[in-house]
Short mmCIF file of C-alpha atoms in Angstrom, two decimals:
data_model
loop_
_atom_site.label_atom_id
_atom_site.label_comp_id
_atom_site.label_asym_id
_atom_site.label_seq_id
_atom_site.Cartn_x
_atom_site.Cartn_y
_atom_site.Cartn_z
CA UNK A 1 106.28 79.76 122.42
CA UNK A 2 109.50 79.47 124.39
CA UNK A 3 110.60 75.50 124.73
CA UNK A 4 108.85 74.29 128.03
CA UNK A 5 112.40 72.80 129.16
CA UNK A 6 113.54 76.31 128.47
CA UNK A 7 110.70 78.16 130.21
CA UNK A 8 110.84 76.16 133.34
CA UNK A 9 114.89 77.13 134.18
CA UNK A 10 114.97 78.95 137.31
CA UNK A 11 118.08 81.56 135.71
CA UNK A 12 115.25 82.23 132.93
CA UNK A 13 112.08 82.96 134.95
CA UNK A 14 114.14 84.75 137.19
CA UNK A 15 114.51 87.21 134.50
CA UNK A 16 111.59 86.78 132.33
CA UNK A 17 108.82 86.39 134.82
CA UNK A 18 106.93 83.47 135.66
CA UNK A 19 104.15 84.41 133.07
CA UNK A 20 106.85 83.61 130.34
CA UNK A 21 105.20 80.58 128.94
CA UNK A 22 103.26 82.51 126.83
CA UNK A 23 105.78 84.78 125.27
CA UNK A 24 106.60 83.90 121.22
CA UNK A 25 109.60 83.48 120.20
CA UNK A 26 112.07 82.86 116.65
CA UNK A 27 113.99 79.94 116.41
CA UNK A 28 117.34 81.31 115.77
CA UNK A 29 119.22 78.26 115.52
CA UNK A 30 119.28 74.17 116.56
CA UNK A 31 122.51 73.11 116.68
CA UNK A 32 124.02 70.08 119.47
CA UNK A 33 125.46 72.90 121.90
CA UNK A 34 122.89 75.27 121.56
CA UNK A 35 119.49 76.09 120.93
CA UNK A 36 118.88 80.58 120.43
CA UNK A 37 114.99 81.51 120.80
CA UNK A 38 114.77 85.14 119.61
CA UNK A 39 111.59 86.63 122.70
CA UNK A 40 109.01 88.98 120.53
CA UNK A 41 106.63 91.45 121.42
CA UNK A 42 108.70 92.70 124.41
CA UNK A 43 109.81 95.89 122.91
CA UNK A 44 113.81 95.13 123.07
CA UNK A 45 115.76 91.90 121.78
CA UNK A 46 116.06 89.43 123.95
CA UNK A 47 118.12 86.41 123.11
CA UNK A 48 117.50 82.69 125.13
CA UNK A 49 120.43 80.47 124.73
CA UNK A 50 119.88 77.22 126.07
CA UNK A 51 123.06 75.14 126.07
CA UNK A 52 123.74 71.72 126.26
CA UNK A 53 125.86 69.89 129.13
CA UNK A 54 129.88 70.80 128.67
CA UNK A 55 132.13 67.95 129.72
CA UNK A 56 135.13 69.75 128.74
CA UNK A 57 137.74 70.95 131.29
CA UNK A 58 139.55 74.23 131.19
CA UNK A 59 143.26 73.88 129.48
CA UNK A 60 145.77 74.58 132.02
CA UNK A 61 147.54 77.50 130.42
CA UNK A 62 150.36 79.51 132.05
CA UNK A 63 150.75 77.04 135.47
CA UNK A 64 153.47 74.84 134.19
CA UNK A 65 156.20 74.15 137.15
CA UNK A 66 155.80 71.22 139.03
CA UNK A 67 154.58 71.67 142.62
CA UNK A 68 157.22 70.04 144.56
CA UNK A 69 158.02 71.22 147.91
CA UNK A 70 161.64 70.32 148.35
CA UNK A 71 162.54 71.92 145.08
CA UNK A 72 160.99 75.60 145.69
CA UNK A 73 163.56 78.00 146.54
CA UNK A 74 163.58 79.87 149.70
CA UNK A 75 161.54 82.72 148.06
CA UNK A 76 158.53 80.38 148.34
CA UNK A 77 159.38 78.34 151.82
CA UNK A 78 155.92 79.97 152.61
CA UNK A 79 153.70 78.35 150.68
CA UNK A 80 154.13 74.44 151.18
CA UNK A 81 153.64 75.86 155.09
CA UNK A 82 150.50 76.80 154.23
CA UNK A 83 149.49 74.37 151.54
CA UNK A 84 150.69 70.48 152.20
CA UNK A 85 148.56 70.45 155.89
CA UNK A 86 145.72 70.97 153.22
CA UNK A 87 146.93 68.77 150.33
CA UNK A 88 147.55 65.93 151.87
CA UNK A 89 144.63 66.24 154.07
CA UNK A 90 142.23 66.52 151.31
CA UNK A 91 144.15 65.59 147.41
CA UNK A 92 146.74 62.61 148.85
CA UNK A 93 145.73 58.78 149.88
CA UNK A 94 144.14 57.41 152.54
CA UNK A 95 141.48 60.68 151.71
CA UNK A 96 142.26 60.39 148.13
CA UNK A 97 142.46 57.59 145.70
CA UNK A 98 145.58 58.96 144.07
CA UNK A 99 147.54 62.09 144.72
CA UNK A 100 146.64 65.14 142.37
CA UNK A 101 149.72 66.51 140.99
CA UNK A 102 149.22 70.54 141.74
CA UNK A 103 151.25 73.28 138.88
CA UNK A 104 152.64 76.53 139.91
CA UNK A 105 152.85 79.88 138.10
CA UNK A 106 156.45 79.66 135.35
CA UNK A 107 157.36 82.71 137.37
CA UNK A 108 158.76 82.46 140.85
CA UNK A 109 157.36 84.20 143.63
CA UNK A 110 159.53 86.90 145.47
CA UNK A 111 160.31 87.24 149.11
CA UNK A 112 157.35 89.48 149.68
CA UNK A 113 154.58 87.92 147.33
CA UNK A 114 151.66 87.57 149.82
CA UNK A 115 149.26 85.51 146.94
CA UNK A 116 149.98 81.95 145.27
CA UNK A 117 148.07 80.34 143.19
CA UNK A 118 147.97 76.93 142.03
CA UNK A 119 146.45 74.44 140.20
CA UNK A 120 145.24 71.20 140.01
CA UNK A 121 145.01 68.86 137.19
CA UNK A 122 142.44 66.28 136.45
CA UNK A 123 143.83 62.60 136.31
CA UNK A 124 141.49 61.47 133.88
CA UNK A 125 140.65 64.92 131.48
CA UNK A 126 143.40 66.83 130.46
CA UNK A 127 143.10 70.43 131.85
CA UNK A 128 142.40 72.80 134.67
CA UNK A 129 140.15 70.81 137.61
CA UNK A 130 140.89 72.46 140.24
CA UNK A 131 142.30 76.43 141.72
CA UNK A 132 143.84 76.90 144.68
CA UNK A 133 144.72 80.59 146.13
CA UNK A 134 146.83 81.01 149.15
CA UNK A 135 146.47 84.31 151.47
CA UNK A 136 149.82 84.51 152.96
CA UNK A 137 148.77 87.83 155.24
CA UNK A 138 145.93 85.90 156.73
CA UNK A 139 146.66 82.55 156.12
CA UNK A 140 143.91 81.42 154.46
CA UNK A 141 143.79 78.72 151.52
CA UNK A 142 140.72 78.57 148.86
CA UNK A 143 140.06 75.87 146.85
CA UNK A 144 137.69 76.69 143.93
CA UNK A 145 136.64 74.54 141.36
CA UNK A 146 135.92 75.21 137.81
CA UNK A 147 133.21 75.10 136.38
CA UNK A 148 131.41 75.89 133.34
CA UNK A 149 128.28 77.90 132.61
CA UNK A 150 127.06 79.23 128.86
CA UNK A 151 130.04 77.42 127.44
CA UNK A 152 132.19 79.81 129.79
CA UNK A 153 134.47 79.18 133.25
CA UNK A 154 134.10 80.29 135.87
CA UNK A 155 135.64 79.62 139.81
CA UNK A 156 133.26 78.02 142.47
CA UNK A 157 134.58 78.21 146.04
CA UNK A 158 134.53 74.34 147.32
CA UNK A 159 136.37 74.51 150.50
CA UNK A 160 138.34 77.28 152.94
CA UNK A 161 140.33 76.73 155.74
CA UNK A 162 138.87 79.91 156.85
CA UNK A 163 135.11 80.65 156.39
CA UNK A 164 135.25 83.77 158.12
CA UNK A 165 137.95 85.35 155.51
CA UNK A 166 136.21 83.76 152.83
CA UNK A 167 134.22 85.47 150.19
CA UNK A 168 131.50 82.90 149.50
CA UNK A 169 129.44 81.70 152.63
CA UNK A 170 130.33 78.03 153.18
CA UNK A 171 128.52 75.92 156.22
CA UNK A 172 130.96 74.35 158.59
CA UNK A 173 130.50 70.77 159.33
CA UNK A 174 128.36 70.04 162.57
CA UNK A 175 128.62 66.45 162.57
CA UNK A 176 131.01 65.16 165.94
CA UNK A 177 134.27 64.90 165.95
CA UNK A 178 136.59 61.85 167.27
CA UNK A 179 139.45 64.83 167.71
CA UNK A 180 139.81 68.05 168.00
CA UNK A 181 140.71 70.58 165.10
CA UNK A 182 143.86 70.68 163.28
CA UNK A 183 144.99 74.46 164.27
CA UNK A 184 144.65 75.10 160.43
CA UNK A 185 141.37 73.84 160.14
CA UNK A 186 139.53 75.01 163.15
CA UNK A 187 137.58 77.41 160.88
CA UNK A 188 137.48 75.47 158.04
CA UNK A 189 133.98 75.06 155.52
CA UNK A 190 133.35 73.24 152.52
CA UNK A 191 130.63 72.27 150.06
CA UNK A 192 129.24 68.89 151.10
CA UNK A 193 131.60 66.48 152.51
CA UNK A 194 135.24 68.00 152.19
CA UNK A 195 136.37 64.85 150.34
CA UNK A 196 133.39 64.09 148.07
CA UNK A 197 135.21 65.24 144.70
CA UNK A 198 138.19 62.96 145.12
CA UNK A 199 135.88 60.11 146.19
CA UNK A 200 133.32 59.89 143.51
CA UNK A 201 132.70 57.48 141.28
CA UNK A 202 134.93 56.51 138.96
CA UNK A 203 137.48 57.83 140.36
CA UNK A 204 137.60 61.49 140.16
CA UNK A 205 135.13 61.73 137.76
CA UNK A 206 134.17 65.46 137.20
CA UNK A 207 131.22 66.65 138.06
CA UNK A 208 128.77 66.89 135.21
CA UNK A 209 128.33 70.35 133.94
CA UNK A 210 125.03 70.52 134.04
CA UNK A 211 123.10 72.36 131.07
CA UNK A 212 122.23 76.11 131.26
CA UNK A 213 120.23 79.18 129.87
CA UNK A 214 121.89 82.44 129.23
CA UNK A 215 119.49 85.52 128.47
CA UNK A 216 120.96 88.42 126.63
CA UNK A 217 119.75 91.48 125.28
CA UNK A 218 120.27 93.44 121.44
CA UNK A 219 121.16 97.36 122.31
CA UNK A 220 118.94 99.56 119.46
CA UNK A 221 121.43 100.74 117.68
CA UNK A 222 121.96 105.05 118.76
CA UNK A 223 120.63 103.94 122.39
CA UNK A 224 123.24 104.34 125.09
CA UNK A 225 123.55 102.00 128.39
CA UNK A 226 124.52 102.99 131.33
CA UNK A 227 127.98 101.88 131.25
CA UNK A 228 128.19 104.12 127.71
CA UNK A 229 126.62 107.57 129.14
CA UNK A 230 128.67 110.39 128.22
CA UNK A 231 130.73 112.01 131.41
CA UNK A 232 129.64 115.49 132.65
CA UNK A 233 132.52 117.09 131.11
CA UNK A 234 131.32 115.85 127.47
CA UNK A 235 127.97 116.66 128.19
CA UNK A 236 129.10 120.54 128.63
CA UNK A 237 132.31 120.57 126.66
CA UNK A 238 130.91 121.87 123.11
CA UNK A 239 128.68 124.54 124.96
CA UNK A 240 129.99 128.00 123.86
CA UNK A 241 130.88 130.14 126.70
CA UNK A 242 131.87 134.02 125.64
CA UNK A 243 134.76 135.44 127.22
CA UNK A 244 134.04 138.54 129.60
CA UNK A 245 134.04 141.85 128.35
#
């Protein structure tokens, strides 16, 4: 039967069922990362891959210019406007332990670019730790944190200075205030305390990525998904028609 560790993920039963405990399985392979159970008996191919915790960080890849906000050219006047109420709100000292040095795109934006995107690196891991996308039009700034799931990235919203433009649902802080709101921040939203990830312990320690299940599924080979069904116009296109007359 399916590993009890396995059976008992909440991704898993959500998909399986909660009568899954039962269900046989084929142990496909046991390696460090990843354990593959093969489910039976279900009438299609389904594929359990439970995989162990990642502690890598995504490599930073194309974001290679220094983010330094005397040096960007008039072009780009916008975004430290936007960005260094945020940055050294939330990624400079006293909030911070150490300032995060931030990475823009090799190629400058023009006078009407209405995204940025930048990103932070981790002091301690080499790589990606940390995305942040500015909304010029609305100005809104997202912070998203990567992290990683089956071995793959992905982007986690972890704080907006604008929860109502924002496209994950983030709970603004209710606890009193001893001022009022920064006019940037008066709809601002974040997950837990906005300056928990620079203050953990050690400093800036990652957070763990935690280990996860991925289910997948073997297409019979002749059956068409969805996604592959033929358009109408192939459906009809080698029916013979005869010409009037």
């Amino acid at each position: 039967s399916l590993d009890e560790d396995v059976s008992k993920d909440a991704d898993v039963r959500a998909v399986l069922g909660d009568d899954m405990v039962t269900l046989q399985c084929i142990a496909r392979r046991d390696s460090p990362k990843c354990r593959e159970r093969e489910i039976v008996g279900l009438g299609t191919r389904l594929k359990v891959h439970a995989w162990a915790r990642d502690e890598r960080v995504e490599a930073r890849q194309v974001y290679e210019r220094d983010y330094v906000p005397q040096e960007l050219p008039a072009e780009e006047a916008w975004i430290p406007k936007m960005f260094e109420p945020i940055r050294s709100s939330l990624f400079a000292p006293p909030n911070c332990e150490a300032e995060l040095s931030f990475f823009l795109n090799e190629d400058k934006h023009n006078a009407s670019a209405r995204v940025a995107t930048l990103v932070a690196t981790h002091p301690v891991t080499p790589g990606a730790w940390l995305e942040v996308v500015l909304l010029r039009e609305f100005g809104v700034v997202n912070v998203y944190m990567m992290e990683s799931y089956g071995m793959r990235y992905r982007r986690s919203l972890y704080y907006t200075n604008n929860v109502l433009l924002s496209y994950s649902y983030l709970q603004p802080s209710v606890d009193p205030r001893d001022q009022a709101w920064e006019s940037w921040a008066r709809q601002e939203a974040s997950v837990g305390n906005k300056w928990d990830a620079c203050r953990r312990k050690p400093m800036f320690a990652p957070p763990p990525y935690s280990r996860s299940c991925t289910v997948t599924r073997t297409v019979p080979p002749g059956v068409r998904t969805v996604a592959q069904r033929p358009a109408p116009e192939e459906e009809v296109k080698d029916k013979v028609v005869e010409a009037p007359g």
